mmCIF file of C-alpha atoms in Angstrom:
data_model
loop_
_atom_site.group_PDB
_atom_site.id
_atom_site.type_symbol
_atom_site.label_atom_id
_atom_site.label_comp_id
_atom_site.label_asym_id
_atom_site.label_seq_id
_atom_site.Cartn_x
_atom_site.Cartn_y
_atom_site.Cartn_z
ATOM 1 C CA MET A 108 -8.775 2.273 2.377
ATOM 2 C CA LEU A 109 -10.805 -0.024 0.154
ATOM 3 C CA THR A 110 -13.223 -2.330 1.886
ATOM 4 C CA SER A 111 -14.457 -5.732 0.842
ATOM 5 C CA ALA A 112 -16.709 -5.561 -2.187
ATOM 6 C CA VAL A 113 -19.287 -8.083 -3.298
ATOM 7 C CA VAL A 114 -20.650 -7.607 -6.794
ATOM 8 C CA SER A 115 -23.483 -9.715 -8.184
ATOM 9 C CA VAL A 116 -23.334 -10.055 -11.960
ATOM 10 C CA SER A 117 -26.332 -10.631 -14.179
ATOM 11 C CA ALA A 118 -25.756 -14.385 -14.248
ATOM 12 C CA GLY A 119 -26.246 -14.401 -10.508
ATOM 13 C CA ARG A 120 -22.720 -15.547 -9.607
ATOM 14 C CA PRO A 121 -21.379 -13.434 -6.710
ATOM 15 C CA LEU A 122 -17.801 -12.190 -6.927
ATOM 16 C CA THR A 123 -16.153 -11.592 -3.564
ATOM 17 C CA TYR A 124 -12.952 -9.572 -3.336
ATOM 18 C CA PRO A 125 -11.512 -9.422 0.205
ATOM 19 C CA LEU A 126 -9.021 -6.632 0.861
ATOM 20 C CA PRO A 127 -6.271 -6.839 1.866
ATOM 21 C CA SER A 128 -5.228 -10.250 0.616
ATOM 22 C CA SER A 129 -3.640 -12.795 2.934
ATOM 23 C CA VAL A 130 -1.793 -14.541 0.099
ATOM 24 C CA PRO A 131 2.003 -14.093 0.476
ATOM 25 C CA LEU A 132 3.755 -12.753 -2.622
ATOM 26 C CA GLY A 133 5.923 -15.825 -2.956
ATOM 27 C CA GLU A 134 2.867 -18.063 -3.328
ATOM 28 C CA LYS A 135 1.234 -16.052 -6.067
ATOM 29 C CA GLN A 136 0.947 -17.353 -9.611
ATOM 30 C CA VAL A 137 3.497 -15.501 -11.726
ATOM 31 C CA LEU A 138 2.628 -13.195 -14.615
ATOM 32 C CA GLN A 139 2.525 -14.966 -17.970
ATOM 33 C CA THR A 140 5.066 -13.579 -20.445
ATOM 34 C CA PHE A 141 4.837 -16.161 -23.241
ATOM 35 C CA ARG A 142 1.935 -14.637 -25.182
ATOM 36 C CA ALA A 143 0.444 -11.240 -25.961
ATOM 37 C CA TYR A 144 -0.506 -9.303 -22.841
ATOM 38 C CA ASN A 145 -4.193 -8.985 -21.982
ATOM 39 C CA VAL A 146 -4.537 -5.358 -20.877
ATOM 40 C CA ALA A 147 -7.831 -4.498 -19.191
ATOM 41 C CA HIS A 148 -8.599 -1.086 -20.686
ATOM 42 C CA ARG A 149 -9.960 1.017 -17.792
ATOM 43 C CA GLY A 150 -10.791 -2.294 -16.164
ATOM 44 C CA SER A 151 -13.520 -4.552 -17.480
ATOM 45 C CA ASN A 152 -15.429 -1.471 -18.573
ATOM 46 C CA GLY A 153 -17.548 -3.361 -21.036
ATOM 47 C CA GLU A 154 -19.388 -4.618 -17.958
ATOM 48 C CA PHE A 155 -18.849 -2.020 -15.204
ATOM 49 C CA PRO A 156 -18.387 1.760 -15.193
ATOM 50 C CA GLU A 157 -14.821 2.461 -16.251
ATOM 51 C CA GLU A 158 -11.923 2.926 -13.830
ATOM 52 C CA THR A 159 -13.924 1.882 -10.783
ATOM 53 C CA ALA A 160 -12.826 -0.720 -8.243
ATOM 54 C CA PRO A 161 -15.389 -3.323 -9.438
ATOM 55 C CA ALA A 162 -14.264 -2.843 -13.055
ATOM 56 C CA TYR A 163 -10.681 -3.651 -12.077
ATOM 57 C CA MET A 164 -11.676 -6.491 -9.764
ATOM 58 C CA ARG A 165 -13.813 -8.013 -12.494
ATOM 59 C CA ALA A 166 -10.920 -7.755 -14.981
ATOM 60 C CA ILE A 167 -8.631 -9.587 -12.578
ATOM 61 C CA ASP A 168 -11.269 -12.273 -12.053
ATOM 62 C CA GLU A 169 -11.534 -12.663 -15.845
ATOM 63 C CA GLY A 170 -7.815 -13.189 -16.356
ATOM 64 C CA ALA A 171 -6.264 -9.795 -17.136
ATOM 65 C CA ASP A 172 -2.480 -9.685 -17.193
ATOM 66 C CA PHE A 173 -2.508 -5.918 -16.599
ATOM 67 C CA ILE A 174 -5.148 -3.471 -15.439
ATOM 68 C CA GLU A 175 -4.934 -0.092 -17.173
ATOM 69 C CA THR A 176 -5.804 3.370 -15.907
ATOM 70 C CA ASP A 177 -5.418 7.101 -16.559
ATOM 71 C CA ILE A 178 -3.855 9.290 -13.885
ATOM 72 C CA GLN A 179 -4.781 12.925 -13.284
ATOM 73 C CA ALA A 180 -4.570 15.194 -10.247
ATOM 74 C CA THR A 181 -7.241 16.817 -8.119
ATOM 75 C CA LYS A 182 -7.316 20.451 -7.043
ATOM 76 C CA ASP A 183 -5.559 19.447 -3.818
ATOM 77 C CA GLY A 184 -2.884 17.458 -5.627
ATOM 78 C CA ILE A 185 -4.112 13.900 -5.110
ATOM 79 C CA LEU A 186 -3.607 11.505 -8.015
ATOM 80 C CA VAL A 187 -6.850 9.891 -9.171
ATOM 81 C CA CYS A 188 -8.038 7.525 -11.889
ATOM 82 C CA ASN A 189 -10.148 9.122 -14.607
ATOM 83 C CA HIS A 190 -9.832 9.014 -18.380
ATOM 84 C CA ASP A 191 -11.383 12.314 -19.424
ATOM 85 C CA VAL A 192 -10.185 15.653 -18.093
ATOM 86 C CA THR A 193 -13.901 16.297 -17.525
ATOM 87 C CA LEU A 194 -16.340 14.363 -15.360
ATOM 88 C CA ASP A 195 -19.433 14.815 -17.514
ATOM 89 C CA ASP A 196 -19.600 11.519 -19.413
ATOM 90 C CA THR A 197 -18.655 9.075 -16.666
ATOM 91 C CA THR A 198 -20.084 10.493 -13.418
ATOM 92 C CA ASP A 199 -23.290 11.993 -12.049
ATOM 93 C CA VAL A 200 -21.672 15.412 -11.515
ATOM 94 C CA ALA A 201 -24.443 17.147 -13.475
ATOM 95 C CA ASP A 202 -26.932 16.006 -10.821
ATOM 96 C CA HIS A 203 -24.995 17.716 -8.015
ATOM 97 C CA LYS A 204 -26.440 21.203 -7.711
ATOM 98 C CA GLU A 205 -23.730 22.178 -5.245
ATOM 99 C CA PHE A 206 -21.197 21.929 -8.099
ATOM 100 C CA ALA A 207 -23.229 23.736 -10.756
ATOM 101 C CA ASP A 208 -20.899 26.736 -10.703
ATOM 102 C CA ARG A 209 -17.851 24.562 -11.340
ATOM 103 C CA ARG A 210 -18.839 24.014 -14.964
ATOM 104 C CA THR A 211 -16.402 26.013 -17.049
ATOM 105 C CA THR A 212 -14.433 26.144 -20.286
ATOM 106 C CA TYR A 213 -10.719 25.434 -20.651
ATOM 107 C CA GLU A 214 -8.491 24.919 -23.632
ATOM 108 C CA VAL A 215 -7.444 21.268 -23.838
ATOM 109 C CA GLN A 216 -5.058 20.338 -26.629
ATOM 110 C CA TRP A 217 -5.925 23.481 -28.615
ATOM 111 C CA VAL A 218 -9.682 22.867 -28.327
ATOM 112 C CA ASN A 219 -12.053 24.820 -26.053
ATOM 113 C CA THR A 220 -13.727 22.221 -23.874
ATOM 114 C CA THR A 221 -16.663 22.878 -21.533
ATOM 115 C CA GLY A 222 -17.571 20.762 -18.541
ATOM 116 C CA TRP A 223 -16.741 19.869 -14.966
ATOM 117 C CA PHE A 224 -12.987 19.323 -14.736
ATOM 118 C CA VAL A 225 -11.177 16.929 -12.395
ATOM 119 C CA VAL A 226 -8.590 19.623 -11.605
ATOM 120 C CA ASP A 227 -11.294 21.876 -10.114
ATOM 121 C CA PHE A 228 -12.384 19.353 -7.460
ATOM 122 C CA THR A 229 -10.742 18.226 -4.246
ATOM 123 C CA LEU A 230 -10.530 14.511 -3.558
ATOM 124 C CA ALA A 231 -13.216 14.805 -0.886
ATOM 125 C CA GLU A 232 -15.546 16.434 -3.414
ATOM 126 C CA LEU A 233 -14.824 13.821 -6.068
ATOM 127 C CA LYS A 234 -15.670 11.085 -3.592
ATOM 128 C CA THR A 235 -19.231 12.428 -3.357
ATOM 129 C CA LEU A 236 -19.751 11.673 -7.053
ATOM 130 C CA ARG A 237 -20.755 8.298 -8.441
ATOM 131 C CA ALA A 238 -19.601 6.683 -11.663
ATOM 132 C CA LYS A 239 -21.810 5.790 -14.593
ATOM 133 C CA GLN A 240 -21.414 3.772 -17.778
ATOM 134 C CA ARG A 241 -20.052 5.844 -20.676
ATOM 135 C CA TYR A 242 -21.977 4.052 -23.427
ATOM 136 C CA ASP A 243 -25.766 3.822 -23.326
ATOM 137 C CA PHE A 244 -25.724 0.456 -25.128
ATOM 138 C CA ARG A 245 -23.850 -1.151 -22.233
ATOM 139 C CA ASP A 246 -25.206 -2.372 -18.901
ATOM 140 C CA GLN A 247 -26.614 0.576 -16.923
ATOM 141 C CA GLN A 248 -27.481 -1.270 -13.698
ATOM 142 C CA TYR A 249 -24.306 -0.144 -11.893
ATOM 143 C CA ASN A 250 -24.759 3.569 -12.534
ATOM 144 C CA GLY A 251 -24.592 5.598 -9.345
ATOM 145 C CA LYS A 252 -23.125 2.814 -7.196
ATOM 146 C CA PHE A 253 -19.355 3.272 -7.250
ATOM 147 C CA GLN A 254 -16.946 6.053 -6.333
ATOM 148 C CA LEU A 255 -13.960 7.310 -8.260
ATOM 149 C CA ILE A 256 -10.726 5.848 -6.918
ATOM 150 C CA THR A 257 -7.238 7.184 -6.268
ATOM 151 C CA PHE A 258 -4.020 5.995 -7.881
ATOM 152 C CA GLU A 259 -3.058 4.328 -4.604
ATOM 153 C CA GLU A 260 -6.392 2.521 -4.325
ATOM 154 C CA TYR A 261 -5.984 1.262 -7.893
ATOM 155 C CA ILE A 262 -2.488 -0.052 -7.120
ATOM 156 C CA SER A 263 -3.804 -1.757 -3.983
ATOM 157 C CA ILE A 264 -6.347 -3.663 -6.061
ATOM 158 C CA ALA A 265 -3.581 -5.096 -8.250
ATOM 159 C CA LEU A 266 -1.349 -5.953 -5.304
ATOM 160 C CA ASP A 267 -4.250 -7.604 -3.508
ATOM 161 C CA ALA A 268 -4.944 -10.051 -6.325
ATOM 162 C CA LYS A 269 -4.323 -13.710 -5.536
ATOM 163 C CA ARG A 270 -2.009 -13.936 -8.537
ATOM 164 C CA THR A 271 0.505 -11.470 -9.950
ATOM 165 C CA VAL A 272 -1.359 -8.771 -11.877
ATOM 166 C CA GLY A 273 0.456 -5.893 -13.518
ATOM 167 C CA ILE A 274 -0.552 -2.242 -13.660
ATOM 168 C CA TYR A 275 -0.522 -0.029 -16.741
ATOM 169 C CA PRO A 276 -1.069 3.600 -15.678
ATOM 170 C CA GLU A 277 -1.055 6.547 -18.075
ATOM 171 C CA ILE A 278 0.346 10.003 -17.379
ATOM 172 C CA LYS A 279 -2.814 11.719 -18.618
ATOM 173 C CA ASN A 280 -2.840 15.164 -20.217
ATOM 174 C CA PRO A 281 0.246 16.314 -18.274
ATOM 175 C CA VAL A 282 0.430 19.729 -19.958
ATOM 176 C CA PHE A 283 -3.148 20.530 -18.939
ATOM 177 C CA VAL A 284 -2.854 19.087 -15.427
ATOM 178 C CA ASN A 285 0.446 20.833 -14.680
ATOM 179 C CA LYS A 286 -1.047 24.143 -15.801
ATOM 180 C CA HIS A 287 -3.941 23.907 -13.355
ATOM 181 C CA VAL A 288 -2.537 21.946 -10.397
ATOM 182 C CA LYS A 289 0.467 23.252 -8.474
ATOM 183 C CA TRP A 290 2.349 21.425 -5.747
ATOM 184 C CA SER A 291 4.050 23.471 -3.021
ATOM 185 C CA ASP A 292 7.431 21.814 -3.598
ATOM 186 C CA GLY A 293 7.394 22.737 -7.276
ATOM 187 C CA LYS A 294 7.096 19.167 -8.499
ATOM 188 C CA LYS A 295 4.927 18.096 -11.422
ATOM 189 C CA LEU A 296 2.369 15.397 -12.191
ATOM 190 C CA GLU A 297 5.142 13.230 -13.613
ATOM 191 C CA ASP A 298 7.138 13.459 -10.353
ATOM 192 C CA ARG A 299 4.163 12.552 -8.168
ATOM 193 C CA PHE A 300 3.306 9.725 -10.556
ATOM 194 C CA VAL A 301 6.742 8.101 -10.260
ATOM 195 C CA GLU A 302 6.912 8.699 -6.504
ATOM 196 C CA THR A 303 3.646 6.812 -6.057
ATOM 197 C CA LEU A 304 4.904 3.861 -8.075
ATOM 198 C CA GLN A 305 8.128 3.750 -6.079
ATOM 199 C CA LYS A 306 6.193 3.919 -2.812
ATOM 200 C CA PHE A 307 4.539 0.628 -3.721
ATOM 201 C CA GLY A 308 7.714 -1.069 -4.950
ATOM 202 C CA TYR A 309 7.349 -0.600 -8.705
ATOM 203 C CA THR A 310 10.952 -0.033 -9.744
ATOM 204 C CA GLY A 311 12.281 -2.812 -11.969
ATOM 205 C CA SER A 312 13.324 -2.847 -15.606
ATOM 206 C CA TYR A 313 11.366 -5.070 -17.985
ATOM 207 C CA LEU A 314 11.480 -8.784 -17.066
ATOM 208 C CA SER A 315 13.887 -8.176 -14.188
ATOM 209 C CA GLU A 316 13.256 -10.010 -10.914
ATOM 210 C CA ASP A 317 11.855 -6.808 -9.396
ATOM 211 C CA TRP A 318 9.607 -6.210 -12.403
ATOM 212 C CA LEU A 319 8.195 -9.727 -12.337
ATOM 213 C CA LYS A 320 7.230 -9.179 -8.690
ATOM 214 C CA ARG A 321 5.698 -5.767 -9.437
ATOM 215 C CA PRO A 322 4.996 -5.669 -13.181
ATOM 216 C CA ALA A 323 4.140 -2.268 -14.622
ATOM 217 C CA PHE A 324 4.165 -0.319 -17.864
ATOM 218 C CA ILE A 325 4.065 3.478 -17.880
ATOM 219 C CA GLN A 326 2.222 4.965 -20.842
ATOM 220 C CA SER A 327 1.654 8.445 -22.222
ATOM 221 C CA PHE A 328 0.728 10.312 -25.374
ATOM 222 C CA ALA A 329 3.201 12.996 -24.257
ATOM 223 C CA PRO A 330 6.711 11.952 -25.324
ATOM 224 C CA SER A 331 8.405 14.660 -23.269
ATOM 225 C CA SER A 332 6.859 13.193 -20.095
ATOM 226 C CA LEU A 333 8.315 9.772 -20.893
ATOM 227 C CA VAL A 334 11.722 11.299 -21.571
ATOM 228 C CA TYR A 335 11.470 13.384 -18.368
ATOM 229 C CA ILE A 336 10.892 10.350 -16.126
ATOM 230 C CA SER A 337 13.515 8.195 -17.835
ATOM 231 C CA ASN A 338 16.083 9.244 -15.231
ATOM 232 C CA GLN A 339 13.666 8.619 -12.371
ATOM 233 C CA THR A 340 12.559 5.041 -13.040
ATOM 234 C CA LYS A 341 13.665 1.932 -14.913
ATOM 235 C CA LEU A 342 10.074 0.812 -15.456
ATOM 236 C CA PRO A 343 9.270 0.119 -19.125
ATOM 237 C CA LYS A 344 7.517 2.939 -20.937
ATOM 238 C CA ILE A 345 5.038 2.856 -23.809
ATOM 239 C CA PHE A 346 4.602 5.782 -26.193
ATOM 240 C CA LEU A 347 0.926 6.069 -27.142
ATOM 241 C CA ILE A 348 0.102 7.117 -30.686
ATOM 242 C CA ASP A 349 -3.222 8.734 -31.537
ATOM 243 C CA ASP A 350 -5.153 9.211 -34.767
ATOM 244 C CA VAL A 351 -3.325 10.591 -37.819
ATOM 245 C CA THR A 352 -5.100 13.934 -37.317
ATOM 246 C CA ILE A 353 -4.013 14.456 -33.693
ATOM 247 C CA ARG A 354 -0.874 16.333 -32.680
ATOM 248 C CA THR A 355 1.044 15.526 -29.508
ATOM 249 C CA GLU A 356 -0.129 17.625 -26.574
ATOM 250 C CA ASP A 357 3.327 18.573 -25.364
ATOM 251 C CA THR A 358 5.526 18.812 -28.476
ATOM 252 C CA ASN A 359 2.861 19.700 -31.069
ATOM 253 C CA GLN A 360 4.157 17.058 -33.462
ATOM 254 C CA THR A 361 2.099 15.411 -36.197
ATOM 255 C CA TYR A 362 1.442 11.704 -36.601
ATOM 256 C CA ASP A 363 3.754 11.565 -39.607
ATOM 257 C CA VAL A 364 6.604 13.028 -37.550
ATOM 258 C CA ILE A 365 6.262 10.755 -34.520
ATOM 259 C CA THR A 366 6.005 7.618 -36.665
ATOM 260 C CA SER A 367 8.955 8.488 -38.903
ATOM 261 C CA ASP A 368 12.114 6.393 -38.952
ATOM 262 C CA SER A 369 14.160 9.195 -37.443
ATOM 263 C CA TYR A 370 11.735 9.738 -34.560
ATOM 264 C CA PHE A 371 11.473 6.023 -33.799
ATOM 265 C CA ASN A 372 15.259 5.871 -33.680
ATOM 266 C CA TYR A 373 15.168 8.719 -31.155
ATOM 267 C CA ILE A 374 12.316 7.591 -28.922
ATOM 268 C CA LYS A 375 13.470 3.941 -28.733
ATOM 269 C CA ASP A 376 16.160 5.041 -26.289
ATOM 270 C CA TYR A 377 13.451 6.085 -23.823
ATOM 271 C CA VAL A 378 10.590 3.637 -24.402
ATOM 272 C CA MET A 379 10.312 -0.098 -24.919
ATOM 273 C CA GLY A 380 7.225 0.040 -27.069
ATOM 274 C CA ILE A 381 4.405 1.915 -28.729
ATOM 275 C CA GLY A 382 0.657 1.846 -28.148
ATOM 276 C CA PRO A 383 -1.035 2.892 -31.399
ATOM 277 C CA TRP A 384 -4.714 3.258 -32.143
ATOM 278 C CA LYS A 385 -5.374 0.108 -34.160
ATOM 279 C CA ASP A 386 -6.976 2.008 -37.051
ATOM 280 C CA THR A 387 -3.670 3.756 -37.674
ATOM 281 C CA VAL A 388 -1.950 0.381 -38.010
ATOM 282 C CA VAL A 389 -4.510 -1.071 -40.426
ATOM 283 C CA PRO A 390 -6.625 1.824 -41.744
ATOM 284 C CA PRO A 391 -10.285 1.100 -42.552
ATOM 285 C CA LEU A 392 -12.300 2.416 -45.493
ATOM 286 C CA GLU A 393 -16.092 2.191 -45.288
ATOM 287 C CA ASN A 394 -15.553 -0.198 -42.352
ATOM 288 C CA TYR A 395 -13.364 -2.579 -44.363
ATOM 289 C CA LEU A 396 -9.694 -3.005 -43.555
ATOM 290 C CA GLN A 397 -7.190 -1.691 -46.075
ATOM 291 C CA ARG A 398 -3.524 -2.591 -46.472
ATOM 292 C CA ALA A 399 -1.605 -2.553 -43.210
ATOM 293 C CA THR A 400 1.016 0.114 -42.603
ATOM 294 C CA ASP A 401 4.581 -0.784 -41.687
ATOM 295 C CA LEU A 402 4.200 0.572 -38.141
ATOM 296 C CA ILE A 403 4.482 -2.813 -36.413
ATOM 297 C CA ALA A 404 7.383 -3.945 -38.583
ATOM 298 C CA LYS A 405 9.281 -0.708 -37.920
ATOM 299 C CA ALA A 406 8.755 -0.952 -34.172
ATOM 300 C CA HIS A 407 9.740 -4.618 -34.006
ATOM 301 C CA ALA A 408 12.846 -3.977 -36.105
ATOM 302 C CA LEU A 409 13.998 -1.563 -33.400
ATOM 303 C CA GLY A 410 13.199 -3.994 -30.602
ATOM 304 C CA MET A 411 10.043 -2.183 -29.483
ATOM 305 C CA GLN A 412 6.825 -3.940 -28.516
ATOM 306 C CA VAL A 413 3.445 -2.962 -29.972
ATOM 307 C CA HIS A 414 0.296 -2.776 -27.795
ATOM 308 C CA PRO A 415 -2.614 -1.433 -29.919
ATOM 309 C CA TYR A 416 -5.922 -0.105 -28.565
ATOM 310 C CA THR A 417 -8.911 -0.509 -28.161
ATOM 311 C CA PHE A 418 -10.637 -3.874 -28.686
ATOM 312 C CA ARG A 419 -14.375 -3.941 -28.068
ATOM 313 C CA ASN A 420 -16.929 -6.695 -28.581
ATOM 314 C CA GLU A 421 -19.859 -4.670 -29.881
ATOM 315 C CA ASN A 422 -20.671 -4.797 -33.594
ATOM 316 C CA SER A 423 -20.390 -1.028 -33.875
ATOM 317 C CA PHE A 424 -16.668 -1.314 -33.110
ATOM 318 C CA LEU A 425 -15.928 -4.366 -35.293
ATOM 319 C CA HIS A 426 -14.905 -3.926 -38.926
ATOM 320 C CA PHE A 427 -16.877 -5.967 -41.452
ATOM 321 C CA ASP A 428 -13.833 -8.178 -42.106
ATOM 322 C CA PHE A 429 -14.331 -9.746 -38.679
ATOM 323 C CA HIS A 430 -17.932 -10.859 -39.357
ATOM 324 C CA GLN A 431 -19.186 -9.442 -36.046
ATOM 325 C CA ASP A 432 -16.897 -11.855 -34.207
ATOM 326 C CA PRO A 433 -14.378 -10.423 -31.711
ATOM 327 C CA TYR A 434 -12.471 -13.728 -31.689
ATOM 328 C CA VAL A 435 -11.762 -13.327 -35.399
ATOM 329 C CA GLU A 436 -10.425 -9.850 -34.656
ATOM 330 C CA TYR A 437 -8.170 -11.170 -31.891
ATOM 331 C CA ASP A 438 -6.890 -13.889 -34.220
ATOM 332 C CA PHE A 439 -6.055 -11.282 -36.881
ATOM 333 C CA TRP A 440 -4.116 -9.006 -34.551
ATOM 334 C CA ILE A 441 -2.297 -11.685 -32.565
ATOM 335 C CA ASN A 442 -1.493 -14.235 -35.255
ATOM 336 C CA LYS A 443 -1.355 -12.190 -38.450
ATOM 337 C CA MET A 444 -0.178 -8.808 -37.216
ATOM 338 C CA GLY A 445 1.962 -10.187 -34.389
ATOM 339 C CA VAL A 446 1.208 -7.637 -31.670
ATOM 340 C CA ASP A 447 2.668 -8.004 -28.188
ATOM 341 C CA GLY A 448 -0.310 -6.821 -26.134
ATOM 342 C CA LEU A 449 -3.892 -5.652 -26.601
ATOM 343 C CA PHE A 450 -5.996 -3.072 -24.763
ATOM 344 C CA THR A 451 -9.505 -4.496 -24.445
ATOM 345 C CA ASP A 452 -12.775 -3.451 -22.817
ATOM 346 C CA PHE A 453 -13.717 -7.123 -22.541
ATOM 347 C CA THR A 454 -10.909 -8.888 -20.698
ATOM 348 C CA GLY A 455 -12.798 -12.148 -20.398
ATOM 349 C CA SER A 456 -13.276 -12.484 -24.142
ATOM 350 C CA LEU A 457 -9.578 -12.034 -24.875
ATOM 351 C CA HIS A 458 -8.610 -14.401 -22.061
ATOM 352 C CA ARG A 459 -10.971 -17.116 -23.294
ATOM 353 C CA TYR A 460 -9.671 -16.735 -26.846
ATOM 354 C CA GLN A 461 -6.076 -17.094 -25.683
ATOM 355 C CA GLU A 462 -6.869 -20.075 -23.481
ATOM 356 C CA TRP A 463 -8.762 -21.823 -26.253
ATOM 357 C CA THR A 464 -6.000 -21.237 -28.783
ATOM 358 C CA SER A 465 -3.005 -22.055 -26.582
ATOM 359 C CA SER A 466 -0.945 -25.098 -27.579
ATOM 360 C CA SER A 467 -2.338 -27.385 -24.872
ATOM 361 C CA GLU A 468 -5.915 -26.365 -25.589
ATOM 362 C CA LYS A 469 -5.396 -26.861 -29.325
ATOM 363 C CA GLN A 470 -4.120 -30.379 -28.729
ATOM 364 C CA THR A 471 -7.115 -31.191 -26.557
ATOM 365 C CA LEU A 472 -9.558 -29.857 -29.153
ATOM 366 C CA GLN A 473 -7.786 -31.796 -31.896
ATOM 367 C CA LYS A 474 -8.076 -35.004 -29.845
ATOM 368 C CA ILE A 475 -11.790 -34.377 -29.302
ATOM 369 C CA ALA A 476 -12.295 -33.678 -32.992
ATOM 370 C CA SER A 477 -10.442 -36.881 -33.861
ATOM 371 C CA MET A 478 -12.549 -38.915 -31.435
ATOM 372 C CA VAL A 479 -15.767 -37.425 -32.838
ATOM 373 C CA SER A 480 -14.585 -38.157 -36.371
ATOM 374 C CA SER A 481 -13.734 -41.773 -35.455
ATOM 375 C CA PHE A 482 -17.116 -42.201 -33.793
ATOM 376 C CA LYS A 483 -18.916 -40.965 -36.914
ATOM 377 C CA ARG A 484 -16.902 -43.287 -39.165
ATOM 378 C CA GLY A 485 -17.664 -46.218 -36.832
#
């Protein structure tokens, strides 16, 4: 069970997150559905090590509509949150001499990959590791302080929030996980995934009364997994779309195939949206945006939402068109491209942008500007 966590940020303001919450569900602020969803990509991982409890708690504090995670399974069949199939880049596993012999090579999506794999560790062993920041240009002060968390712990964080916060879990690398992790009852990662969601009351179809109480999107790059669970849950599903060079892990299909009119007409019966890498929607050349593809228009024409990934504040991730300003990028994608949700590493930035540009805020700013203008004229 998670315990109370107090995290002091660099500005010195303490953030206290008591668990479990004493706020009854009926008194919680409802999820906003009138503007593009703010999806905290692996939590607020621009500030804290990704997919840790503080990263998710921080994202909630900053205004996330949904907190996003990647679900894999341990050697003993426990579902845990971790993006990579390996532990090398986001934990201190290399410093644990007792696990030195666990480093190995497996084929992952047709590529031989070497490292320490989640599927080779029990939950108890994973809990001895500590998370670290993936990028060396981000804050390193929290390295070595936080454990990896389970799927159930992640869900508890969302349910404990003092307002309604949705979850956005991914069925991660199901072909690889199902090859290496076996459950005694013959079930698969996808089955355990849905069972866990149902255990916590996540059952409703999009915008239904049940969904608004327990909002959730299920995402995966593996279309066969989304089709497989379609008879198990009414929860809305998002088909993730990778780079144009990447084939689907399960069906070995190319980008051109899975974005074709015929495939969209097929997959729309199983999913309510797509989650494309943003550079496949508007391809860049020498860091300048080129003409947008028709991906968003095609999806919207079929009634599917579009939630692109990943939005990051650092200059190295911003195309020159945005003048090193993440707010300009948000404006482009929300107001020009018309997306329905955004995966961001910096939840607070997106939330502030949306608050500042909402109708009421615009009116207030216009009034202030008018008063300043009148004052100058006087």
